[in-house]
Coordinates of C-alpha atoms and ligand atoms in Angstrom, one line a residue:
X15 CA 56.7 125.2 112.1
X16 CA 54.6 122.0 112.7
X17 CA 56.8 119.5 115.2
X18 CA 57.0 115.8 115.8
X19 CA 58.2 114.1 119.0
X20 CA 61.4 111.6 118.4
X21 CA 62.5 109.4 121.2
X22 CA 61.0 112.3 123.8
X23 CA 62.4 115.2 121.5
X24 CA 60.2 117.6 120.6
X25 CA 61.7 118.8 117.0
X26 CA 60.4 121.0 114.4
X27 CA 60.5 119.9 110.7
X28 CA 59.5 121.2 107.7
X29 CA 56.7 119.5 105.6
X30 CA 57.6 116.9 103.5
X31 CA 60.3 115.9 105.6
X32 CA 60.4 112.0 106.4
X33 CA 61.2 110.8 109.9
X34 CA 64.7 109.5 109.0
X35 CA 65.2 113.2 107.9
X36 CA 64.2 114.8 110.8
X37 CA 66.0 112.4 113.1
X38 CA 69.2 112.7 111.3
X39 CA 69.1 116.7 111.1
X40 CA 69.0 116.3 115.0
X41 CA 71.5 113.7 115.8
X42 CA 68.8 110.9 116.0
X43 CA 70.5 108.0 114.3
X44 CA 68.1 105.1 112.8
X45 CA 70.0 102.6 111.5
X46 CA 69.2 102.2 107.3
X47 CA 70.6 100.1 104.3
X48 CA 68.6 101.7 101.4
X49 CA 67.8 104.9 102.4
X50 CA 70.6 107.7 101.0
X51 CA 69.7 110.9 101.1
X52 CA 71.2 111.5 97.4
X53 CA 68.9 108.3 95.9
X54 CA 65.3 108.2 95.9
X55 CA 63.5 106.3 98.5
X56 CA 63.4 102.7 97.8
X57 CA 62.0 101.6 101.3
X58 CA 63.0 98.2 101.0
X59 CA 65.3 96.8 103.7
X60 CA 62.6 97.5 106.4
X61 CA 65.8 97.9 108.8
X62 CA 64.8 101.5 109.9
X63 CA 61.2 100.6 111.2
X64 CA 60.1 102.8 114.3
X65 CA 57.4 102.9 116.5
X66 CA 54.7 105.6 115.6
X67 CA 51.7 106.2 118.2
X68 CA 48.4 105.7 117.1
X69 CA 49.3 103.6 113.9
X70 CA 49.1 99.4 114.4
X71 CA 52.4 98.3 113.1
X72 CA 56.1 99.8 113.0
X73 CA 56.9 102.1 110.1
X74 CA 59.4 102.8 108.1
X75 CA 61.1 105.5 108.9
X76 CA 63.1 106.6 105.6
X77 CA 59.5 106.8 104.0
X78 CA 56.9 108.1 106.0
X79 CA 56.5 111.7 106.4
X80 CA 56.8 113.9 109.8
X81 CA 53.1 115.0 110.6
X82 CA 52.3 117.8 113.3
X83 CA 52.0 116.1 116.5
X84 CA 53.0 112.4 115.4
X85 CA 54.8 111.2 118.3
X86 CA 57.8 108.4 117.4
X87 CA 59.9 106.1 119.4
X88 CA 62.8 104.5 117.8
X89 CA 64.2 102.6 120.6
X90 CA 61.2 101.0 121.6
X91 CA 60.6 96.9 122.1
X92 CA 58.2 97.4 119.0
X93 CA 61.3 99.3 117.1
X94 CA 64.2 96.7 118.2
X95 CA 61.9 93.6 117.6
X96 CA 60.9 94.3 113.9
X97 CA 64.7 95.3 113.5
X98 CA 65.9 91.7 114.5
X99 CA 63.5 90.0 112.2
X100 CA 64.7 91.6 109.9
X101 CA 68.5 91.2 110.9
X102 CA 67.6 87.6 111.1
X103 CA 66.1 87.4 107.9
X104 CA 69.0 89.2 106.4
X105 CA 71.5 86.6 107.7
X106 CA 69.5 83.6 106.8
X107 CA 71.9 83.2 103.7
X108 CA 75.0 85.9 104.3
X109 CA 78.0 83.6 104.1
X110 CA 79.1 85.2 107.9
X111 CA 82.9 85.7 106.1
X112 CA 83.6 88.6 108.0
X113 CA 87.1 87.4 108.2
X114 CA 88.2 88.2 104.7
X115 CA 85.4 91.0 103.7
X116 CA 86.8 94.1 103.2
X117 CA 83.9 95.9 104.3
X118 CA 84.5 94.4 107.7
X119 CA 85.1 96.7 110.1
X120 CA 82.9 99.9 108.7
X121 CA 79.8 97.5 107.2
X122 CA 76.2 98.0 108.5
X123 CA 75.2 94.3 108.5
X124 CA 77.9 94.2 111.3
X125 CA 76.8 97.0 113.0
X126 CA 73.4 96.5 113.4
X127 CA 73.7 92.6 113.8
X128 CA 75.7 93.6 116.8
X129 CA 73.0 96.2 117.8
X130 CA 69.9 94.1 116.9
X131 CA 71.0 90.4 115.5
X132 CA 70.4 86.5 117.4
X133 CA 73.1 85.1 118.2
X134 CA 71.9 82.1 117.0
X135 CA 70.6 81.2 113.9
X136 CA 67.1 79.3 113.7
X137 CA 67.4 78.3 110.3
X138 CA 68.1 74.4 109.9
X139 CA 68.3 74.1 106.2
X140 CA 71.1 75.0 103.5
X141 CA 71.8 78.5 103.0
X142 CA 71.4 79.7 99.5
X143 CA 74.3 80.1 97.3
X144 CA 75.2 82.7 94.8
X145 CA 78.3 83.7 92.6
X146 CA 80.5 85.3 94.2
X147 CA 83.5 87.3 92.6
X148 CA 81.5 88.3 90.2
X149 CA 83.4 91.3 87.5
X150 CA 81.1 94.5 87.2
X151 CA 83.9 95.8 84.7
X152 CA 87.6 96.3 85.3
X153 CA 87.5 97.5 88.9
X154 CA 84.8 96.2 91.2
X155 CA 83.8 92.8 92.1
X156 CA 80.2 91.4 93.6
X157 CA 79.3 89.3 95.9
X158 CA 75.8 88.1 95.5
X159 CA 75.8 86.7 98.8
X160 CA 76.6 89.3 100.6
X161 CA 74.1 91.4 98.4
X162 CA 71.3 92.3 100.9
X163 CA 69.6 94.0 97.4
X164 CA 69.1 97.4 99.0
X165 CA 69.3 98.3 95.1
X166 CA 71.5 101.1 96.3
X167 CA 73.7 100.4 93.8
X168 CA 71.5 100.3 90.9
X169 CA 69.1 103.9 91.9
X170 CA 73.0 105.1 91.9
X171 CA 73.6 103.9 87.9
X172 CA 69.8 105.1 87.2
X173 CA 69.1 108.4 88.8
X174 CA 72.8 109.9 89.0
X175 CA 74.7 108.8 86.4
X176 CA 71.8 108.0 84.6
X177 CA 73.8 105.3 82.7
X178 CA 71.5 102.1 83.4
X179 CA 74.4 99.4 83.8
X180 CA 73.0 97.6 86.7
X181 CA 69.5 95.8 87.8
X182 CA 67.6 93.4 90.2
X183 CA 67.5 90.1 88.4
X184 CA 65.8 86.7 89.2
X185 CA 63.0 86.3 92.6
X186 CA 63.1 85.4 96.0
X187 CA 66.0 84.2 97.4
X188 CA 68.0 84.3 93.5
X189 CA 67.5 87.7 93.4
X190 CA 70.9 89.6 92.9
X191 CA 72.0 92.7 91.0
X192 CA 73.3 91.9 87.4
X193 CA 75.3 93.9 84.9
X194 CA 72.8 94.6 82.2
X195 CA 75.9 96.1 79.6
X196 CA 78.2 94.1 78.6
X197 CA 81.3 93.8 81.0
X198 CA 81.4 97.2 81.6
X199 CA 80.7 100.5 83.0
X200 CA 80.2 103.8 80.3
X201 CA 80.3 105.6 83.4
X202 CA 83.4 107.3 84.8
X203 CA 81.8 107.6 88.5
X204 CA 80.8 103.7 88.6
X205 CA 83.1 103.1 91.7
X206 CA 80.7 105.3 94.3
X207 CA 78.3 102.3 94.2
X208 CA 81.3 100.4 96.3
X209 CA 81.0 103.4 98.9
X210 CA 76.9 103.5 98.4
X211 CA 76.9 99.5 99.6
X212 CA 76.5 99.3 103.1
X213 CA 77.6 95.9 103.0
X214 CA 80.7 94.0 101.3
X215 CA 79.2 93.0 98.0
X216 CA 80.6 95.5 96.3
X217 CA 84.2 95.7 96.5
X218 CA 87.3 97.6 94.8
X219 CA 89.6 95.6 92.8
X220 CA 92.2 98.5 94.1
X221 CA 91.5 98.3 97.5
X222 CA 90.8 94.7 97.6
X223 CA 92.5 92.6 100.4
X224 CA 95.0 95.8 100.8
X225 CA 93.9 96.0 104.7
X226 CA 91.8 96.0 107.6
X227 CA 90.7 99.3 107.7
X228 CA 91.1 99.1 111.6
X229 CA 94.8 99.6 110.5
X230 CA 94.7 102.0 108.4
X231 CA 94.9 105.9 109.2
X232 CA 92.5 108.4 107.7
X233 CA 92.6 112.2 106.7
X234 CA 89.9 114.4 105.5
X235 CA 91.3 116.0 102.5
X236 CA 90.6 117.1 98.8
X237 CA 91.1 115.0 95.3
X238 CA 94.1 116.7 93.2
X239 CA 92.9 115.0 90.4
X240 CA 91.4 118.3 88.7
X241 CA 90.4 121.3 89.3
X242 CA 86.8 120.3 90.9
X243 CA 88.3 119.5 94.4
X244 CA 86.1 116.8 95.3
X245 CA 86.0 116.5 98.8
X246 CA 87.8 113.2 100.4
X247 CA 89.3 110.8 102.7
X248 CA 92.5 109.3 101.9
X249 CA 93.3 105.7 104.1
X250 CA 96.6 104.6 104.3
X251 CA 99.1 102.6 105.9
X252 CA 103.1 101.9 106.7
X253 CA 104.0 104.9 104.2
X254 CA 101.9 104.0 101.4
X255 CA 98.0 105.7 100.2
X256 CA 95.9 102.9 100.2
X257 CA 92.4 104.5 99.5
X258 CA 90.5 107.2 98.3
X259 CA 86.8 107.6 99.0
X260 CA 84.4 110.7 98.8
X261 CA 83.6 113.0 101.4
X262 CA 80.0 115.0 101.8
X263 CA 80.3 118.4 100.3
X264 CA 77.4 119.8 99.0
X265 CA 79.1 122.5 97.5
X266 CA 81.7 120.8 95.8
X267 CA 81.0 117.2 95.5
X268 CA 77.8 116.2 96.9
X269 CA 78.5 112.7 98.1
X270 CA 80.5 111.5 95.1
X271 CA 83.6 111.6 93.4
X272 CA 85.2 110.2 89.8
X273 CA 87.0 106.5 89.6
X274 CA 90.5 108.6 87.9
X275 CA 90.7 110.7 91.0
X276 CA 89.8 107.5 93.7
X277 CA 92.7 106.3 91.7
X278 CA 94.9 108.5 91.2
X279 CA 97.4 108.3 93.9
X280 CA 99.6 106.4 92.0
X281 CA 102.6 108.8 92.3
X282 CA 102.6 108.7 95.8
X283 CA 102.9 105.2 96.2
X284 CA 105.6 105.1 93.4
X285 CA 108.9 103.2 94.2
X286 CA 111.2 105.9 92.2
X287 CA 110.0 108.8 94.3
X288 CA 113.2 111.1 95.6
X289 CA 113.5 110.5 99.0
X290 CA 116.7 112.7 100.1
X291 CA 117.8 115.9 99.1
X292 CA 120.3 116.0 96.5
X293 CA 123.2 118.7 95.3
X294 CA 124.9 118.8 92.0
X295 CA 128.5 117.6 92.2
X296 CA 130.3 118.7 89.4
X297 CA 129.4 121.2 86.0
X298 CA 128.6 117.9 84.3
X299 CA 124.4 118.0 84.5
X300 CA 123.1 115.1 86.2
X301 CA 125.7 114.0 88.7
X302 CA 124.4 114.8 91.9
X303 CA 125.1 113.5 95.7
X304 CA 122.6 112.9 98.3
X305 CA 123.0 115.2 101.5
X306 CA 121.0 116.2 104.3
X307 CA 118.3 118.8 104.5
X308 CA 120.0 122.0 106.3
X309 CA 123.1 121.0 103.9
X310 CA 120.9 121.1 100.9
X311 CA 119.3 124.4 102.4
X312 CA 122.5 126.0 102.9
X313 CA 123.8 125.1 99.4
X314 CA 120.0 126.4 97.9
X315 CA 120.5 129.6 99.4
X316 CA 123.8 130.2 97.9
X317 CA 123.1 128.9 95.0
X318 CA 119.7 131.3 94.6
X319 CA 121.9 134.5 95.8
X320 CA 124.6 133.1 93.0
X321 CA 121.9 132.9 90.3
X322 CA 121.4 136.3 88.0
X323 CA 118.0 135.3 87.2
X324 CA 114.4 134.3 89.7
X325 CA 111.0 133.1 88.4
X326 CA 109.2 129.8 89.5
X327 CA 107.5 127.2 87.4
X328 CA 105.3 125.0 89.4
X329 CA 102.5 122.4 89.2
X330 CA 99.4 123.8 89.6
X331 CA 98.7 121.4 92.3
X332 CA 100.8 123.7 94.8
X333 CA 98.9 125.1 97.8
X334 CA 98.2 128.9 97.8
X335 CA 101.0 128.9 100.8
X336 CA 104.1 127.1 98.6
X337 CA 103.2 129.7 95.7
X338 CA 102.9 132.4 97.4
X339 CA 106.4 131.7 99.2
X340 CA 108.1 130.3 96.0
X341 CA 107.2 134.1 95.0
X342 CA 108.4 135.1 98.0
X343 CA 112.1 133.6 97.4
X344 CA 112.3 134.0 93.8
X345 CA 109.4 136.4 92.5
X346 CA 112.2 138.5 90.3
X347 CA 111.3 137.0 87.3
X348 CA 108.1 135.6 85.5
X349 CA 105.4 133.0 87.7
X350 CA 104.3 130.6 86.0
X351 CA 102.2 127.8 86.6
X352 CA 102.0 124.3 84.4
X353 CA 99.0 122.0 84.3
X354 CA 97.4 119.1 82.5
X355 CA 93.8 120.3 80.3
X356 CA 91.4 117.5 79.5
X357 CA 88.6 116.6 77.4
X358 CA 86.8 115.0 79.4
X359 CA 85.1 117.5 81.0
X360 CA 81.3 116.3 81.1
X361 CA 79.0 118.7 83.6
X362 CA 78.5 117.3 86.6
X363 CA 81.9 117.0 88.7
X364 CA 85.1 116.1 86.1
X365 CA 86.2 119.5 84.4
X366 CA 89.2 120.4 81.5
X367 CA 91.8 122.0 83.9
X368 CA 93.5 119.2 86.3
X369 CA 95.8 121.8 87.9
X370 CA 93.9 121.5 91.4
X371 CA 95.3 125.0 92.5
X372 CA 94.6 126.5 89.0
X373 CA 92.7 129.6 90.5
X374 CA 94.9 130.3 93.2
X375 CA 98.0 130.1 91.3
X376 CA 96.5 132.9 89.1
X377 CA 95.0 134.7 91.9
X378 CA 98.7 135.1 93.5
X379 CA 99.8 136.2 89.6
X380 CA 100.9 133.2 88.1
X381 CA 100.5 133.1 84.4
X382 CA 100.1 129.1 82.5
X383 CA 103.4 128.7 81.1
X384 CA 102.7 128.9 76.9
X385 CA 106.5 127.9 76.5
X386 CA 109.5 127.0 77.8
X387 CA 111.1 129.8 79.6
X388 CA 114.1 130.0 82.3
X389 CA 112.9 130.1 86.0
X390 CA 115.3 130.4 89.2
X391 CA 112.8 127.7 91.2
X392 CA 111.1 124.2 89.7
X393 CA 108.2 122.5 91.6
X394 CA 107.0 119.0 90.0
X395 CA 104.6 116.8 92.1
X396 CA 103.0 115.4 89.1
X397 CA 105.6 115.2 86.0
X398 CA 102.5 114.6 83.8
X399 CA 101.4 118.3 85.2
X400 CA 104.5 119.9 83.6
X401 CA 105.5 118.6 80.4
X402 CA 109.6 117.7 79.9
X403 CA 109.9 120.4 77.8
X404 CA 108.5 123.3 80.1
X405 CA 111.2 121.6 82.9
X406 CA 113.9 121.7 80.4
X407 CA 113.1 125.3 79.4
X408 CA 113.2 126.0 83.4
X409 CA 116.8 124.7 83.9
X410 CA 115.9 125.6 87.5
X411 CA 118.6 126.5 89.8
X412 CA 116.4 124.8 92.9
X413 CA 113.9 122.0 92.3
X414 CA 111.4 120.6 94.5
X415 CA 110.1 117.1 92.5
X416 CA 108.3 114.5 94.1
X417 CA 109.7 111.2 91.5
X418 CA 113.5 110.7 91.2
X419 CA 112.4 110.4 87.4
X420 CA 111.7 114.4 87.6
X421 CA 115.2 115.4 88.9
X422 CA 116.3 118.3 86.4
X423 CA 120.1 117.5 85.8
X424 CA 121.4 120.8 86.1
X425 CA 119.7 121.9 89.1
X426 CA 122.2 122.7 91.7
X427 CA 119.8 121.5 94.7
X428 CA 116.7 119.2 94.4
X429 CA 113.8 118.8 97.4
X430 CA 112.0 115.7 97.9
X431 CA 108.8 117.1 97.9
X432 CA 105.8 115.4 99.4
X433 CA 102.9 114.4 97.6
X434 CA 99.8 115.9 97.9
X435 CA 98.5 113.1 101.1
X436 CA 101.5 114.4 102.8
X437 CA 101.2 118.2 102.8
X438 CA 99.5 120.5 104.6
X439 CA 97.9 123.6 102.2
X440 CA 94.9 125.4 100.7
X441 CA 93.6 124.9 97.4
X442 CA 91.2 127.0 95.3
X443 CA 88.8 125.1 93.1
X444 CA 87.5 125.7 89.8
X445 CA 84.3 127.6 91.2
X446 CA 87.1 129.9 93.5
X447 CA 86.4 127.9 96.8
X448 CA 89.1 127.5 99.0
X449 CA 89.3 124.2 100.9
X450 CA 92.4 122.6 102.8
X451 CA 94.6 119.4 101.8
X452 CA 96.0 117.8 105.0
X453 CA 99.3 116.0 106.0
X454 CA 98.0 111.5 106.4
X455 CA 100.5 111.0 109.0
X456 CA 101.2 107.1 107.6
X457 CA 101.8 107.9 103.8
X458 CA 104.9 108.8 102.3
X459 CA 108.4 108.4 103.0
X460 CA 109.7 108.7 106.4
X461 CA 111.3 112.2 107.5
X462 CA 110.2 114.4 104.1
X463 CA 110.2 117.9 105.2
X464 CA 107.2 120.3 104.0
X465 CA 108.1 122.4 101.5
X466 CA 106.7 125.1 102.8
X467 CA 109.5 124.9 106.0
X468 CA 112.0 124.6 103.6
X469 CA 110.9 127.6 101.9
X470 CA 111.1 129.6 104.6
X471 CA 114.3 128.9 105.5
X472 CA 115.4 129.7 102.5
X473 CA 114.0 132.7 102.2
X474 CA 115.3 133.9 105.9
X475 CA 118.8 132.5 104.5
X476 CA 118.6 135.1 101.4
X477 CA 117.3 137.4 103.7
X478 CA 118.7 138.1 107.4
X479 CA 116.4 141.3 108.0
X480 CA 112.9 139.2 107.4
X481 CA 110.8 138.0 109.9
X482 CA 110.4 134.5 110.1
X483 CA 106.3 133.7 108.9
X484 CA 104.1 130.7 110.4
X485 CA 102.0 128.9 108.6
X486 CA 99.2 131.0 110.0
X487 CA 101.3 134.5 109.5
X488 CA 101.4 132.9 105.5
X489 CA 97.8 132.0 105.2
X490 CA 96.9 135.6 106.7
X491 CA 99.3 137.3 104.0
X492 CA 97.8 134.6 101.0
X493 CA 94.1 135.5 102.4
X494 CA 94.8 139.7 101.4
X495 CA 97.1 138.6 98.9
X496 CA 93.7 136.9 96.8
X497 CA 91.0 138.9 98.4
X498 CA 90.8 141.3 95.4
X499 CA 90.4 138.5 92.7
X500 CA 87.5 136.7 94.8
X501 CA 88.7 134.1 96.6
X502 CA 87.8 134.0 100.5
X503 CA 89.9 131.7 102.6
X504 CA 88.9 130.4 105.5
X505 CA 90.1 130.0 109.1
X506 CA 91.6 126.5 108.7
X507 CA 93.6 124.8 111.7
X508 CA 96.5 122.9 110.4
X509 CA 97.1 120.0 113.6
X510 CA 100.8 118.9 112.9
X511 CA 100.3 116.7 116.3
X512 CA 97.0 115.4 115.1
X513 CA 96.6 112.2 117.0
X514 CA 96.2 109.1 114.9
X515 CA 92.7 108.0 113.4
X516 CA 92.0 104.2 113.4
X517 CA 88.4 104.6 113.4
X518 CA 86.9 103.8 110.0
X519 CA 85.5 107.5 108.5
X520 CA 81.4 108.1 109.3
X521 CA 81.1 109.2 106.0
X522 CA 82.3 105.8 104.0
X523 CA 78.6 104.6 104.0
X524 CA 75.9 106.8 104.8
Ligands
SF4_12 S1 75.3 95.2 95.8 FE1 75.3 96.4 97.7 S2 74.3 98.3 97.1 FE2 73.8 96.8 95.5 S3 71.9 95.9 96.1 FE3 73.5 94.6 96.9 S4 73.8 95.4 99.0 FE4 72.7 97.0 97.9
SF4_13 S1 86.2 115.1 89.6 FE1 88.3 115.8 89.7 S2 88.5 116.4 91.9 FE2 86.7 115.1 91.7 S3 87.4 113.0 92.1 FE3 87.5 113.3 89.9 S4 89.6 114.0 89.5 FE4 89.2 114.3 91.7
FES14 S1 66.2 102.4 105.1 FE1 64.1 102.4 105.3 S2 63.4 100.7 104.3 FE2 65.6 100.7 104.0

């Protein structure tokens, strides 16, 4: 292998490997606006220039190529100097409005102006001024003074989505990007160019003004939006999901991830979601009173050991653990799983089946529900995932529904149940791979318990000879239990104590 020496490393790379590259496969961060490793190499910002021995001037790091023996410096006084310029060139005419930018706190203008920037500008005359607030379609707004025309978003609308909405117009000190359809994007993925801006030009109409993300907690977890699984990091704050953004997986996602699943979280912010436990009052469906959880625990239990019949009907968006439990407690009768199919499935990440846990459920021996049928247990996070009818059909005995709207009315007992930003779990994606869904300790309703402890005590309650199961002693059993139809799942720590994360996530902007 040839090798290059970075900043006294001596590293081996292969050929055709740029500097940036090598350095970032071995920890070496140099700072970058329009370098991305999923767009092509535009190598205009300048902001990554390094020193390179033998050569006059700095280079640029994101497009030269690693030679045997090149020796490279990127803290140097050559380095550091030719990144001010260019910080001070890039803050000749930013509008410095920090305060109310959303990108503030995890944007690379303030990072490397704090690493590299004057603290004083040189510039005596008028800044230039652009439009600002600018549409691009129904959910993201520009800046063009902000814009620091990295033209990451418009390599993003060319070479991935290949859908051509955006480009560089006007010269100089004009130029900005400009939306060259009309109003707005064909594309369904057009909201990634907000994460691919390293600055705050492009912001989320969602999102906007919701926070400082200093505030906000955020959990590495997976989209529920369909069966794909994209890989994400869900922000929230004082009970409620504020943002979704994608997470590297080049496996699953790559770096991206669709605008319906960055906004789908609706449900869990939703002001009719259950809240307390509930247990039917009289014969008269619908009439229920609210009670606490080992109440509504003992009264499930009796109810389930009352009830001549078992069988579950749940969302496909239930973890492999919850399934294979709700089987566990009332696996008499038929499994069946209920979920959403699209047509909008279109090749690269959005598929047909929206039931996130689709291949689990069928790996544990659910079957999808072709009609209405009775089952002993109900579990609804997303009504739209099991049509009315299929819940009628259930007339479940014990429910677990995330929206008050859901509540069967002549279920004896009814669960809050957690949405998806709130649980803990494993999920099998459309291609089989098995990846977790974590508990973000500020969404939600206060004191929800997890299903998946309310499961087990039911099941110990219906049963006083079993053993009690972990989490772990479940995910061991679910791992055998879908061994034989192909599905490996991996050794995944669940942290119920995980400490809180105010740090905005690395992987916003790469
Ligand atoms: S809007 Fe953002 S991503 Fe697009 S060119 Fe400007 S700075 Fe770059
Ligand atoms: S493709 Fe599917 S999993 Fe990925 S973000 Fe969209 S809805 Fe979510
Ligand atoms: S990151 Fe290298 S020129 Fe922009």
């Amino acid at each position: 292998m040839p090798k290059i020496t970075i900043d006294g490393r001596v590293l081996e790379f292969a050929p055709g490997q740029t500097i940036i590259q090598v350095a970032q496969a071995n920890g070496i961060e140099i700072p970058h606006y329009c370098y991305h490793p999923g767009l092509s190499v535009a190598g205009n910002c300048r902001i990554c220039m390094v020193e390179v021995e033998k050569t006059p001037k700095p280079q640029i790091a994101c497009y030269v190529q690693a030679t045997d023996g090149m020796v490279v410096h990127t803290k140097s006084a050559q380095a550091t100097e030719a990144r001010a310029g260019v910080m001070e060139m890039l803050l000749v005419n930013h509008p410095l409005d920090c305060p109310i930018c959303d990108q503030a706190g995890e944007c690379k203008l303030q990072d490397y102006a704090f690493d590299f920037g004057h603290p004083t500008t040189r510039t005596p005359v008028e800044k230039t001024h652009l439009p600002k607030n600018v549409p691009f379609g129904a959910k993201i707004v520009y800046d063009g003074e902000r814009c620091i025309k990295c033209t990451r978003c418009v390599r993003f609308t060319d070479e991935i989505t290949q859908t051509h909405e955006l480009s560089m117009g006007a010269r100089g000190d004009k130029e900005m990007v400009i939306m060259t359809s009309k109003g707005e994007f064909t594309t369904p993925y057009a909201m990634n160019i907000i994460d691919l801006c390293p600055v705050g030009a492009l912001t989320s109409k969602d999102f906007r003004f919701e926070s400082r993300v200093w505030f906000m907690d955020f959990t590495e977890s997976v989209c529920t939006g369909c069966a794909r699984g994209c890989n994400v990091t869900v922000g929230a704050r004082g009970g409620r999901v504020l943002r979704m953004t994608p997470r590297e997986n080049q496996d699953v996602n790559r770096w991206w991830m669709c605008d319906a699943g960055r906004l789908g979280y609706g449900h869990a912010n939703a002001p009719t979601r259950l809240t307390t436990p509930r247990v039917r009052t009289s014969a008269r469906a619908g009439e229920f009173a609210e009670v606490g959880w080992e109440d509504a625990i003992d009264a499930a239990v009796e109810a389930l050991r009352d009830a001549a019949r078992g069988g579950v009907l749940a969302d496909a968006g239930a973890t492999l653990e919850e399934l294979f439990l709700l089987k566990a407690v009332a696996g008499r009768g038929d499994l069946k799983y209920a979920s959403r199919v699209g047509q909008d499935e279109d090749g690269f990440l959005i598929v047909n089946e929206k039931g996130a846990n689709q291949r689990g459920a069928e790996a544990l021996g659910f079957a999808r529900a072709a009609a209405p049928a009775p089952a002993a247990l109900l579990f609804v996070e997303r009504g739209d995932a099991v049509p009315k009818a299929l819940r009628d059909g259930a007339d479940p005995v014990v429910a677990f529904v995330t929206d008050g709207a859901d509540v069967p009315p002549t279920a004896r007992v009814v669960f809050p149940l957690p949405t998806w930003a709130e649980r803990d779990g494993l999920l099998a994606n459309v291609d089989g791979i098995v990846q977790p869904i974590r508990r973000c300790r500020a969404a939600g309703p206060r004191d929800l318990r997890a299903p998946l402890e309310v499961l087990e005590e039911i099941r110990l309650g219906l049963d006083a000879a079993a053993t009690p199961w972990t989490h772990a002693d479940v995910v061991a059993a679910v791992r055998g239990a879908v061994a034989p139809a192909g599905l490996a799942v991996p050794e995944v720590e669940f942290a119920p104590a995980a400490p809180r994360t105010v740090a905005a996530p690395a992987s916003r902007t790469r």
